JSON list of C-alpha atoms in Angstrom, two decimals:
[
{"chain": "A", "resi": 1, "resn": "MET", "atom": "CA", "xyz": [-11.13, 0.07, -23.98]},
{"chain": "A", "resi": 2, "resn": "ASN", "atom": "CA", "xyz": [-13.03, 1.18, -20.50]},
{"chain": "A", "resi": 3, "resn": "ALA", "atom": "CA", "xyz": [-14.39, 3.56, -19.84]},
{"chain": "A", "resi": 4, "resn": "TYR", "atom": "CA", "xyz": [-11.61, 6.54, -18.09]},
{"chain": "A", "resi": 5, "resn": "GLN", "atom": "CA", "xyz": [-8.77, 4.31, -20.48]},
{"chain": "A", "resi": 6, "resn": "ASN", "atom": "CA", "xyz": [-8.36, 7.75, -22.27]},
{"chain": "A", "resi": 7, "resn": "TRP", "atom": "CA", "xyz": [-8.03, 10.26, -19.15]},
{"chain": "A", "resi": 8, "resn": "LYS", "atom": "CA", "xyz": [-6.87, 7.19, -16.92]},
{"chain": "A", "resi": 9, "resn": "TYR", "atom": "CA", "xyz": [-4.13, 8.41, -14.36]},
{"chain": "A", "resi": 10, "resn": "ASN", "atom": "CA", "xyz": [-1.53, 7.83, -14.99]},
{"chain": "A", "resi": 11, "resn": "GLU", "atom": "CA", "xyz": [0.43, 6.29, -11.56]},
{"chain": "A", "resi": 12, "resn": "TYR", "atom": "CA", "xyz": [4.00, 5.12, -13.52]},
{"chain": "A", "resi": 13, "resn": "GLN", "atom": "CA", "xyz": [4.76, 8.51, -13.19]},
{"chain": "A", "resi": 14, "resn": "GLN", "atom": "CA", "xyz": [6.81, 8.54, -9.53]},
{"chain": "A", "resi": 15, "resn": "VAL", "atom": "CA", "xyz": [5.45, 11.78, -7.65]},
{"chain": "A", "resi": 16, "resn": "GLY", "atom": "CA", "xyz": [6.98, 12.77, -4.00]},
{"chain": "A", "resi": 17, "resn": "LYS", "atom": "CA", "xyz": [10.41, 9.86, -3.71]},
{"chain": "A", "resi": 18, "resn": "ASP", "atom": "CA", "xyz": [11.12, 8.94, -6.80]},
{"chain": "A", "resi": 19, "resn": "TYR", "atom": "CA", "xyz": [11.41, 5.02, -6.75]},
{"chain": "A", "resi": 20, "resn": "SER", "atom": "CA", "xyz": [12.67, 4.97, -10.19]},
{"chain": "A", "resi": 21, "resn": "GLN", "atom": "CA", "xyz": [16.12, 6.11, -8.54]},
{"chain": "A", "resi": 22, "resn": "PRO", "atom": "CA", "xyz": [18.29, 2.66, -8.18]},
{"chain": "A", "resi": 23, "resn": "LYS", "atom": "CA", "xyz": [19.93, 5.04, -5.20]},
{"chain": "A", "resi": 24, "resn": "GLU", "atom": "CA", "xyz": [16.44, 6.15, -3.68]},
{"chain": "A", "resi": 25, "resn": "VAL", "atom": "CA", "xyz": [15.44, 1.93, -3.40]},
{"chain": "A", "resi": 26, "resn": "GLU", "atom": "CA", "xyz": [19.28, 0.45, -2.46]},
{"chain": "A", "resi": 27, "resn": "ASP", "atom": "CA", "xyz": [18.21, 2.73, 0.93]},
{"chain": "A", "resi": 28, "resn": "TYR", "atom": "CA", "xyz": [14.48, 2.57, 0.70]},
{"chain": "A", "resi": 29, "resn": "ASP", "atom": "CA", "xyz": [15.18, -0.26, 2.92]},
{"chain": "A", "resi": 30, "resn": "SER", "atom": "CA", "xyz": [17.63, 0.82, 5.63]},
{"chain": "A", "resi": 31, "resn": "SER", "atom": "CA", "xyz": [15.40, 3.91, 6.30]},
{"chain": "A", "resi": 32, "resn": "HIS", "atom": "CA", "xyz": [13.08, 2.28, 6.47]},
{"chain": "A", "resi": 33, "resn": "ALA", "atom": "CA", "xyz": [14.33, 0.35, 9.64]},
{"chain": "A", "resi": 34, "resn": "GLN", "atom": "CA", "xyz": [15.12, 3.62, 11.33]},
{"chain": "A", "resi": 35, "resn": "PHE", "atom": "CA", "xyz": [11.18, 4.37, 11.36]},
{"chain": "A", "resi": 36, "resn": "ARG", "atom": "CA", "xyz": [9.94, 0.79, 10.75]},
{"chain": "A", "resi": 37, "resn": "ASP", "atom": "CA", "xyz": [9.79, -2.71, 13.57]},
{"chain": "A", "resi": 38, "resn": "VAL", "atom": "CA", "xyz": [9.40, -4.70, 9.03]},
{"chain": "A", "resi": 39, "resn": "GLU", "atom": "CA", "xyz": [10.18, -8.00, 10.06]},
{"chain": "A", "resi": 40, "resn": "THR", "atom": "CA", "xyz": [7.55, -7.48, 12.86]},
{"chain": "A", "resi": 41, "resn": "GLU", "atom": "CA", "xyz": [5.53, -5.85, 11.47]},
{"chain": "A", "resi": 42, "resn": "ASN", "atom": "CA", "xyz": [5.00, -9.25, 8.76]},
{"chain": "A", "resi": 43, "resn": "ALA", "atom": "CA", "xyz": [5.54, -11.76, 10.87]},
{"chain": "A", "resi": 44, "resn": "THR", "atom": "CA", "xyz": [2.05, -9.89, 12.90]},
{"chain": "A", "resi": 45, "resn": "LEU", "atom": "CA", "xyz": [0.44, -9.13, 9.59]},
{"chain": "A", "resi": 46, "resn": "ILE", "atom": "CA", "xyz": [0.40, -12.35, 9.22]},
{"chain": "A", "resi": 47, "resn": "ALA", "atom": "CA", "xyz": [-0.80, -14.26, 11.91]},
{"chain": "A", "resi": 48, "resn": "MET", "atom": "CA", "xyz": [-3.61, -11.21, 12.26]},
{"chain": "A", "resi": 49, "resn": "LEU", "atom": "CA", "xyz": [-4.03, -12.49, 8.15]},
{"chain": "A", "resi": 50, "resn": "ASN", "atom": "CA", "xyz": [-4.53, -15.85, 9.40]},
{"chain": "A", "resi": 51, "resn": "LEU", "atom": "CA", "xyz": [-2.15, -16.96, 5.83]},
{"chain": "A", "resi": 52, "resn": "CYS", "atom": "CA", "xyz": [-1.72, -20.77, 5.18]},
{"chain": "A", "resi": 53, "resn": "SER", "atom": "CA", "xyz": [-0.94, -22.85, 2.88]},
{"chain": "A", "resi": 54, "resn": "ASP", "atom": "CA", "xyz": [-3.97, -22.08, 1.16]},
{"chain": "A", "resi": 55, "resn": "SER", "atom": "CA", "xyz": [-4.30, -18.58, 0.86]},
{"chain": "A", "resi": 56, "resn": "SER", "atom": "CA", "xyz": [-3.65, -16.59, -1.98]},
{"chain": "A", "resi": 57, "resn": "VAL", "atom": "CA", "xyz": [-2.62, -13.00, -1.70]},
{"chain": "A", "resi": 58, "resn": "LEU", "atom": "CA", "xyz": [-1.48, -10.06, -3.95]},
{"chain": "A", "resi": 59, "resn": "ASP", "atom": "CA", "xyz": [0.44, -6.88, -2.67]},
{"chain": "A", "resi": 60, "resn": "ILE", "atom": "CA", "xyz": [0.22, -4.65, -4.41]},
{"chain": "A", "resi": 61, "resn": "GLY", "atom": "CA", "xyz": [2.19, -1.61, -3.32]},
{"chain": "A", "resi": 62, "resn": "CYS", "atom": "CA", "xyz": [5.27, -4.48, -2.64]},
{"chain": "A", "resi": 63, "resn": "GLY", "atom": "CA", "xyz": [8.63, -2.48, -2.79]},
{"chain": "A", "resi": 64, "resn": "THR", "atom": "CA", "xyz": [11.42, -4.40, -2.38]},
{"chain": "A", "resi": 65, "resn": "GLY", "atom": "CA", "xyz": [9.03, -7.15, -1.17]},
{"chain": "A", "resi": 66, "resn": "GLU", "atom": "CA", "xyz": [9.94, -8.19, 2.30]},
{"chain": "A", "resi": 67, "resn": "PHE", "atom": "CA", "xyz": [6.21, -8.70, 2.61]},
{"chain": "A", "resi": 68, "resn": "ALA", "atom": "CA", "xyz": [5.77, -10.90, -0.04]},
{"chain": "A", "resi": 69, "resn": "LEU", "atom": "CA", "xyz": [8.57, -13.08, 1.02]},
{"chain": "A", "resi": 70, "resn": "ALA", "atom": "CA", "xyz": [7.66, -13.17, 4.33]},
{"chain": "A", "resi": 71, "resn": "SER", "atom": "CA", "xyz": [3.90, -14.03, 3.30]},
{"chain": "A", "resi": 72, "resn": "ALA", "atom": "CA", "xyz": [4.79, -17.15, 0.45]},
{"chain": "A", "resi": 73, "resn": "LYS", "atom": "CA", "xyz": [6.76, -19.20, 3.08]},
{"chain": "A", "resi": 74, "resn": "VAL", "atom": "CA", "xyz": [2.83, -19.43, 4.42]},
{"chain": "A", "resi": 75, "resn": "SER", "atom": "CA", "xyz": [0.98, -19.26, 1.90]},
{"chain": "A", "resi": 76, "resn": "ASN", "atom": "CA", "xyz": [-0.62, -21.17, -1.34]},
{"chain": "A", "resi": 77, "resn": "SER", "atom": "CA", "xyz": [0.57, -18.15, -4.18]},
{"chain": "A", "resi": 78, "resn": "VAL", "atom": "CA", "xyz": [1.39, -14.62, -3.85]},
{"chain": "A", "resi": 79, "resn": "LEU", "atom": "CA", "xyz": [1.79, -12.34, -6.19]},
{"chain": "A", "resi": 80, "resn": "GLY", "atom": "CA", "xyz": [3.91, -8.57, -4.92]},
{"chain": "A", "resi": 81, "resn": "ILE", "atom": "CA", "xyz": [3.02, -5.39, -7.61]},
{"chain": "A", "resi": 82, "resn": "ASP", "atom": "CA", "xyz": [4.04, -2.01, -8.48]},
{"chain": "A", "resi": 83, "resn": "VAL", "atom": "CA", "xyz": [5.09, 0.30, -11.15]},
{"chain": "A", "resi": 84, "resn": "SER", "atom": "CA", "xyz": [8.63, 1.75, -10.05]},
{"chain": "A", "resi": 85, "resn": "PRO", "atom": "CA", "xyz": [10.63, -1.25, -11.91]},
{"chain": "A", "resi": 86, "resn": "GLU", "atom": "CA", "xyz": [14.18, -0.69, -9.54]},
{"chain": "A", "resi": 87, "resn": "MET", "atom": "CA", "xyz": [11.71, -1.96, -6.71]},
{"chain": "A", "resi": 88, "resn": "LEU", "atom": "CA", "xyz": [10.40, -4.61, -8.47]},
{"chain": "A", "resi": 89, "resn": "LYS", "atom": "CA", "xyz": [14.53, -5.92, -9.73]},
{"chain": "A", "resi": 90, "resn": "ARG", "atom": "CA", "xyz": [15.16, -5.12, -5.55]},
{"chain": "A", "resi": 91, "resn": "ALA", "atom": "CA", "xyz": [12.17, -8.12, -5.21]},
{"chain": "A", "resi": 92, "resn": "ASN", "atom": "CA", "xyz": [13.30, -10.11, -7.64]},
{"chain": "A", "resi": 93, "resn": "GLU", "atom": "CA", "xyz": [17.06, -9.98, -6.06]},
{"chain": "A", "resi": 94, "resn": "LYS", "atom": "CA", "xyz": [15.12, -10.95, -3.47]},
{"chain": "A", "resi": 95, "resn": "ARG", "atom": "CA", "xyz": [13.26, -13.10, -4.09]},
{"chain": "A", "resi": 96, "resn": "ARG", "atom": "CA", "xyz": [15.85, -15.43, -6.22]},
{"chain": "A", "resi": 97, "resn": "GLY", "atom": "CA", "xyz": [17.70, -15.67, -2.98]},
{"chain": "A", "resi": 98, "resn": "ALA", "atom": "CA", "xyz": [14.27, -16.95, -0.83]},
{"chain": "A", "resi": 99, "resn": "ASN", "atom": "CA", "xyz": [14.26, -19.54, -4.15]},
{"chain": "A", "resi": 100, "resn": "LEU", "atom": "CA", "xyz": [10.31, -18.95, -4.01]},
{"chain": "A", "resi": 101, "resn": "VAL", "atom": "CA", "xyz": [8.40, -21.40, -6.19]},
{"chain": "A", "resi": 102, "resn": "ASN", "atom": "CA", "xyz": [5.67, -19.87, -5.32]},
{"chain": "A", "resi": 103, "resn": "LEU", "atom": "CA", "xyz": [6.17, -16.43, -5.41]},
{"chain": "A", "resi": 104, "resn": "ASP", "atom": "CA", "xyz": [5.45, -13.82, -8.83]},
{"chain": "A", "resi": 105, "resn": "PHE", "atom": "CA", "xyz": [6.76, -9.90, -9.06]},
{"chain": "A", "resi": 106, "resn": "ALA", "atom": "CA", "xyz": [4.86, -8.07, -12.11]},
{"chain": "A", "resi": 107, "resn": "TYR", "atom": "CA", "xyz": [4.64, -4.98, -13.32]},
{"chain": "A", "resi": 108, "resn": "ALA", "atom": "CA", "xyz": [1.06, -2.99, -12.44]},
{"chain": "A", "resi": 109, "resn": "GLY", "atom": "CA", "xyz": [-0.76, -0.82, -10.33]},
{"chain": "A", "resi": 110, "resn": "TYR", "atom": "CA", "xyz": [-4.28, -0.60, -8.58]},
{"chain": "A", "resi": 111, "resn": "LEU", "atom": "CA", "xyz": [-5.28, 0.59, -12.15]},
{"chain": "A", "resi": 112, "resn": "ASP", "atom": "CA", "xyz": [-4.59, -1.83, -14.71]},
{"chain": "A", "resi": 113, "resn": "PHE", "atom": "CA", "xyz": [-3.30, -5.48, -12.43]},
{"chain": "A", "resi": 114, "resn": "GLU", "atom": "CA", "xyz": [-5.16, -8.00, -13.85]},
{"chain": "A", "resi": 115, "resn": "VAL", "atom": "CA", "xyz": [-5.82, -10.96, -11.78]},
{"chain": "A", "resi": 116, "resn": "PRO", "atom": "CA", "xyz": [-9.52, -13.24, -12.39]},
{"chain": "A", "resi": 117, "resn": "ASP", "atom": "CA", "xyz": [-12.86, -11.53, -10.55]},
{"chain": "A", "resi": 118, "resn": "GLU", "atom": "CA", "xyz": [-13.25, -14.06, -6.87]},
{"chain": "A", "resi": 119, "resn": "SER", "atom": "CA", "xyz": [-9.39, -15.21, -7.31]},
{"chain": "A", "resi": 120, "resn": "LEU", "atom": "CA", "xyz": [-8.06, -13.92, -3.66]},
{"chain": "A", "resi": 121, "resn": "ASP", "atom": "CA", "xyz": [-7.85, -14.64, -0.69]},
{"chain": "A", "resi": 122, "resn": "VAL", "atom": "CA", "xyz": [-6.67, -11.69, 0.92]},
{"chain": "A", "resi": 123, "resn": "VAL", "atom": "CA", "xyz": [-4.56, -8.02, -0.65]},
{"chain": "A", "resi": 124, "resn": "THR", "atom": "CA", "xyz": [-2.82, -6.22, 0.69]},
{"chain": "A", "resi": 125, "resn": "SER", "atom": "CA", "xyz": [-1.91, -2.42, 0.82]},
{"chain": "A", "resi": 126, "resn": "SER", "atom": "CA", "xyz": [0.71, -0.29, 2.80]},
{"chain": "A", "resi": 127, "resn": "PHE", "atom": "CA", "xyz": [2.21, 3.05, 2.50]},
{"chain": "A", "resi": 128, "resn": "SER", "atom": "CA", "xyz": [1.18, 3.29, -1.33]},
{"chain": "A", "resi": 129, "resn": "LEU", "atom": "CA", "xyz": [-2.51, 3.63, -1.52]},
{"chain": "A", "resi": 130, "resn": "HIS", "atom": "CA", "xyz": [-1.06, 6.92, -1.38]},
{"chain": "A", "resi": 131, "resn": "HIS", "atom": "CA", "xyz": [0.04, 7.97, -4.34]},
{"chain": "A", "resi": 132, "resn": "LEU", "atom": "CA", "xyz": [-3.43, 7.90, -6.20]},
{"chain": "A", "resi": 133, "resn": "PRO", "atom": "CA", "xyz": [-6.01, 10.86, -6.00]},
{"chain": "A", "resi": 134, "resn": "ASP", "atom": "CA", "xyz": [-8.64, 10.12, -3.57]},
{"chain": "A", "resi": 135, "resn": "PHE", "atom": "CA", "xyz": [-11.91, 9.63, -7.06]},
{"chain": "A", "resi": 136, "resn": "TRP", "atom": "CA", "xyz": [-8.43, 6.83, -8.58]},
{"chain": "A", "resi": 137, "resn": "LYS", "atom": "CA", "xyz": [-8.24, 5.69, -4.49]},
{"chain": "A", "resi": 138, "resn": "GLY", "atom": "CA", "xyz": [-11.89, 4.60, -5.30]},
{"chain": "A", "resi": 139, "resn": "VAL", "atom": "CA", "xyz": [-11.46, 3.20, -9.09]},
{"chain": "A", "resi": 140, "resn": "ALA", "atom": "CA", "xyz": [-8.10, 1.18, -7.63]},
{"chain": "A", "resi": 141, "resn": "LEU", "atom": "CA", "xyz": [-11.12, -0.56, -4.32]},
{"chain": "A", "resi": 142, "resn": "SER", "atom": "CA", "xyz": [-13.62, -1.39, -6.06]},
{"chain": "A", "resi": 143, "resn": "ARG", "atom": "CA", "xyz": [-11.22, -3.96, -8.44]},
{"chain": "A", "resi": 144, "resn": "ILE", "atom": "CA", "xyz": [-10.01, -4.98, -4.80]},
{"chain": "A", "resi": 145, "resn": "TRP", "atom": "CA", "xyz": [-13.46, -5.40, -3.46]},
{"chain": "A", "resi": 146, "resn": "ARG", "atom": "CA", "xyz": [-13.81, -7.29, -7.51]},
{"chain": "A", "resi": 147, "resn": "SER", "atom": "CA", "xyz": [-10.87, -9.18, -7.52]},
{"chain": "A", "resi": 148, "resn": "LEU", "atom": "CA", "xyz": [-11.79, -10.75, -3.35]},
{"chain": "A", "resi": 149, "resn": "LYS", "atom": "CA", "xyz": [-13.41, -13.50, -3.52]},
{"chain": "A", "resi": 150, "resn": "HIS", "atom": "CA", "xyz": [-16.74, -12.75, -0.84]},
{"chain": "A", "resi": 151, "resn": "GLU", "atom": "CA", "xyz": [-15.22, -12.60, 2.96]},
{"chain": "A", "resi": 152, "resn": "GLY", "atom": "CA", "xyz": [-11.83, -11.85, 1.52]},
{"chain": "A", "resi": 153, "resn": "VAL", "atom": "CA", "xyz": [-9.82, -9.80, 3.33]},
{"chain": "A", "resi": 154, "resn": "LEU", "atom": "CA", "xyz": [-8.00, -6.16, 2.54]},
{"chain": "A", "resi": 155, "resn": "PHE", "atom": "CA", "xyz": [-5.55, -4.83, 5.05]},
{"chain": "A", "resi": 156, "resn": "LEU", "atom": "CA", "xyz": [-4.85, -1.28, 4.55]},
{"chain": "A", "resi": 157, "resn": "ARG", "atom": "CA", "xyz": [-1.79, 0.75, 5.69]},
{"chain": "A", "resi": 158, "resn": "ASP", "atom": "CA", "xyz": [-1.23, 4.43, 5.18]},
{"chain": "A", "resi": 159, "resn": "VAL", "atom": "CA", "xyz": [-0.35, 8.21, 5.79]},
{"chain": "A", "resi": 160, "resn": "VAL", "atom": "CA", "xyz": [-4.58, 9.34, 6.85]},
{"chain": "A", "resi": 161, "resn": "MET", "atom": "CA", "xyz": [-5.74, 12.51, 7.92]},
{"chain": "A", "resi": 162, "resn": "PRO", "atom": "CA", "xyz": [-6.93, 12.78, 11.64]},
{"chain": "A", "resi": 163, "resn": "ASP", "atom": "CA", "xyz": [-10.59, 14.31, 11.35]},
{"chain": "A", "resi": 164, "resn": "GLU", "atom": "CA", "xyz": [-9.67, 17.37, 13.36]},
{"chain": "A", "resi": 165, "resn": "GLU", "atom": "CA", "xyz": [-6.56, 19.02, 14.25]},
{"chain": "A", "resi": 166, "resn": "ALA", "atom": "CA", "xyz": [-4.28, 17.19, 11.20]},
{"chain": "A", "resi": 167, "resn": "ILE", "atom": "CA", "xyz": [-2.17, 20.04, 10.50]},
{"chain": "A", "resi": 168, "resn": "GLY", "atom": "CA", "xyz": [-0.76, 19.40, 14.81]},
{"chain": "A", "resi": 169, "resn": "CYS", "atom": "CA", "xyz": [-0.53, 16.09, 13.80]},
{"chain": "A", "resi": 170, "resn": "VAL", "atom": "CA", "xyz": [1.03, 16.28, 10.76]},
{"chain": "A", "resi": 171, "resn": "ASN", "atom": "CA", "xyz": [3.59, 18.51, 12.69]},
{"chain": "A", "resi": 172, "resn": "VAL", "atom": "CA", "xyz": [3.79, 15.94, 15.57]},
{"chain": "A", "resi": 173, "resn": "PHE", "atom": "CA", "xyz": [5.01, 13.13, 12.79]},
{"chain": "A", "resi": 174, "resn": "ILE", "atom": "CA", "xyz": [7.33, 15.51, 11.59]},
{"chain": "A", "resi": 175, "resn": "GLY", "atom": "CA", "xyz": [9.47, 15.89, 14.71]},
{"chain": "A", "resi": 176, "resn": "ARG", "atom": "CA", "xyz": [9.40, 12.03, 15.62]},
{"chain": "A", "resi": 177, "resn": "GLN", "atom": "CA", "xyz": [10.47, 12.40, 11.99]},
{"chain": "A", "resi": 178, "resn": "ASP", "atom": "CA", "xyz": [13.09, 14.23, 12.91]},
{"chain": "A", "resi": 179, "resn": "GLU", "atom": "CA", "xyz": [13.92, 12.47, 16.90]},
{"chain": "A", "resi": 180, "resn": "ARG", "atom": "CA", "xyz": [14.44, 9.49, 14.47]},
{"chain": "A", "resi": 181, "resn": "GLY", "atom": "CA", "xyz": [17.00, 9.54, 11.51]},
{"chain": "A", "resi": 182, "resn": "GLY", "atom": "CA", "xyz": [17.76, 13.74, 11.54]},
{"chain": "A", "resi": 183, "resn": "GLU", "atom": "CA", "xyz": [16.98, 15.65, 8.51]},
{"chain": "A", "resi": 184, "resn": "PHE", "atom": "CA", "xyz": [17.04, 12.55, 5.96]},
{"chain": "A", "resi": 185, "resn": "LEU", "atom": "CA", "xyz": [13.39, 10.90, 7.45]},
{"chain": "A", "resi": 186, "resn": "ARG", "atom": "CA", "xyz": [12.69, 15.15, 8.87]},
{"chain": "A", "resi": 187, "resn": "ASP", "atom": "CA", "xyz": [12.35, 16.02, 4.80]},
{"chain": "A", "resi": 188, "resn": "ASP", "atom": "CA", "xyz": [11.36, 12.74, 3.79]},
{"chain": "A", "resi": 189, "resn": "ALA", "atom": "CA", "xyz": [7.75, 13.57, 5.99]},
{"chain": "A", "resi": 190, "resn": "ILE", "atom": "CA", "xyz": [7.12, 17.03, 4.10]},
{"chain": "A", "resi": 191, "resn": "GLY", "atom": "CA", "xyz": [7.86, 15.86, 1.70]},
{"chain": "A", "resi": 192, "resn": "HIS", "atom": "CA", "xyz": [4.91, 13.19, 1.61]},
{"chain": "A", "resi": 193, "resn": "PHE", "atom": "CA", "xyz": [2.55, 15.84, 2.73]},
{"chain": "A", "resi": 194, "resn": "ARG", "atom": "CA", "xyz": [3.84, 18.92, 0.71]},
{"chain": "A", "resi": 195, "resn": "GLU", "atom": "CA", "xyz": [3.06, 16.36, -2.76]},
{"chain": "A", "resi": 196, "resn": "GLU", "atom": "CA", "xyz": [0.74, 13.15, -2.10]},
{"chain": "A", "resi": 197, "resn": "PHE", "atom": "CA", "xyz": [-2.08, 12.47, -2.07]},
{"chain": "A", "resi": 198, "resn": "SER", "atom": "CA", "xyz": [-2.90, 11.78, 2.12]},
{"chain": "A", "resi": 199, "resn": "THR", "atom": "CA", "xyz": [-6.68, 11.75, 2.73]},
{"chain": "A", "resi": 200, "resn": "TYR", "atom": "CA", "xyz": [-9.07, 13.15, 6.20]},
{"chain": "A", "resi": 201, "resn": "SER", "atom": "CA", "xyz": [-10.04, 9.72, 7.75]},
{"chain": "A", "resi": 202, "resn": "TRP", "atom": "CA", "xyz": [-13.61, 10.15, 6.83]},
{"chain": "A", "resi": 203, "resn": "VAL", "atom": "CA", "xyz": [-13.08, 10.29, 3.61]},
{"chain": "A", "resi": 204, "resn": "MET", "atom": "CA", "xyz": [-11.25, 7.17, 3.26]},
{"chain": "A", "resi": 205, "resn": "LEU", "atom": "CA", "xyz": [-13.37, 4.96, 5.09]},
{"chain": "A", "resi": 206, "resn": "GLY", "atom": "CA", "xyz": [-16.10, 6.27, 2.58]},
{"chain": "A", "resi": 207, "resn": "LEU", "atom": "CA", "xyz": [-13.99, 5.19, -0.10]},
{"chain": "A", "resi": 208, "resn": "LEU", "atom": "CA", "xyz": [-14.11, 1.62, 1.91]},
{"chain": "A", "resi": 209, "resn": "GLU", "atom": "CA", "xyz": [-17.48, 1.38, 3.05]},
{"chain": "A", "resi": 210, "resn": "ARG", "atom": "CA", "xyz": [-18.48, 2.06, -0.53]},
{"chain": "A", "resi": 211, "resn": "SER", "atom": "CA", "xyz": [-16.49, -0.65, -2.39]},
{"chain": "A", "resi": 212, "resn": "GLY", "atom": "CA", "xyz": [-18.19, -3.30, -0.23]},
{"chain": "A", "resi": 213, "resn": "PHE", "atom": "CA", "xyz": [-15.93, -2.52, 2.52]},
{"chain": "A", "resi": 214, "resn": "SER", "atom": "CA", "xyz": [-16.84, -3.64, 6.71]},
{"chain": "A", "resi": 215, "resn": "VAL", "atom": "CA", "xyz": [-13.62, -2.30, 7.73]},
{"chain": "A", "resi": 216, "resn": "GLU", "atom": "CA", "xyz": [-13.38, -4.43, 11.22]},
{"chain": "A", "resi": 217, "resn": "LEU", "atom": "CA", "xyz": [-10.28, -2.38, 11.85]},
{"chain": "A", "resi": 218, "resn": "GLU", "atom": "CA", "xyz": [-8.99, 0.55, 12.10]},
{"chain": "A", "resi": 219, "resn": "GLU", "atom": "CA", "xyz": [-5.37, 1.28, 13.78]},
{"chain": "A", "resi": 220, "resn": "VAL", "atom": "CA", "xyz": [-3.83, 4.61, 14.22]},
{"chain": "A", "resi": 221, "resn": "LYS", "atom": "CA", "xyz": [0.33, 5.72, 15.41]},
{"chain": "A", "resi": 222, "resn": "ASP", "atom": "CA", "xyz": [1.70, 8.33, 15.88]},
{"chain": "A", "resi": 223, "resn": "GLY", "atom": "CA", "xyz": [-1.13, 10.69, 14.54]},
{"chain": "A", "resi": 224, "resn": "VAL", "atom": "CA", "xyz": [-1.16, 10.20, 10.63]},
{"chain": "A", "resi": 225, "resn": "LEU", "atom": "CA", "xyz": [-0.39, 6.16, 10.71]},
{"chain": "A", "resi": 226, "resn": "VAL", "atom": "CA", "xyz": [-3.45, 4.51, 10.01]},
{"chain": "A", "resi": 227, "resn": "GLU", "atom": "CA", "xyz": [-4.61, 0.62, 9.25]},
{"chain": "A", "resi": 228, "resn": "TYR", "atom": "CA", "xyz": [-7.58, -1.00, 8.71]},
{"chain": "A", "resi": 229, "resn": "LEU", "atom": "CA", "xyz": [-8.30, -4.35, 8.38]},
{"chain": "A", "resi": 230, "resn": "CYS", "atom": "CA", "xyz": [-11.41, -4.84, 6.09]},
{"chain": "A", "resi": 231, "resn": "ARG", "atom": "CA", "xyz": [-13.82, -6.72, 4.99]},
{"chain": "A", "resi": 232, "resn": "LYS", "atom": "CA", "xyz": [-15.57, -8.14, 0.97]},
{"chain": "A", "resi": 233, "resn": "ARG", "atom": "CA", "xyz": [-19.05, -8.14, 2.43]},
{"chain": "A", "resi": 234, "resn": "GLY", "atom": "CA", "xyz": [-21.29, -5.83, 0.33]},
{"chain": "A", "resi": 235, "resn": "ALA", "atom": "CA", "xyz": [-22.11, -3.87, -2.61]},
{"chain": "A", "resi": 236, "resn": "CYS", "atom": "CA", "xyz": [-19.36, -1.38, -4.32]},
{"chain": "A", "resi": 237, "resn": "LEU", "atom": "CA", "xyz": [-21.57, 1.19, -5.39]},
{"chain": "A", "resi": 238, "resn": "ASP", "atom": "CA", "xyz": [-18.86, 2.04, -7.95]}
]
């Protein structure tokens, strides 16, 4: 038993959107398409990460599997994990349709995924780390650090509050979501900021650096959507 097993955060309890519900999963791809070009995002990310036939990839919070599917077409092995059985059901349907033998999906989260230490070239996390409170974000990042090879890469995309004028930026983002998708996207954004665990930029950067990552790229979009390209270089302090 590890040191925090008796008091570990339950990441399987849905926070914010309840992706254990089939209807939420059914609407997921189409709703995100209203404010994201997922296909272009995936192609851009695959190029940025230099994925190739030797790459081993872990996609945490894989959702319906879009990035895992795209990366499996160019990588040696890809594992997508999620805490929603409904999300994994949809992802596996897509996998079977694509007939990809180098891609697997598993029911697991940040705090209990199991891969050998220093076995991965790349770990990706897109819009899911905010489901953990800050302390558990740190635990998750430490576990990711251990799973990566030396010089391995973590790509993190999430909702992160700016260090200044955070309230104003959040309200602007909610307004933009209203323009893009009406009441559905507006309420989705409001629910995120009310119920989930997005944190400040200075906290996120501190967590990444303390976990042994060197942040090579930080790009902010729409005021609160942030992408980090990080490399395993330093020692993990936790």
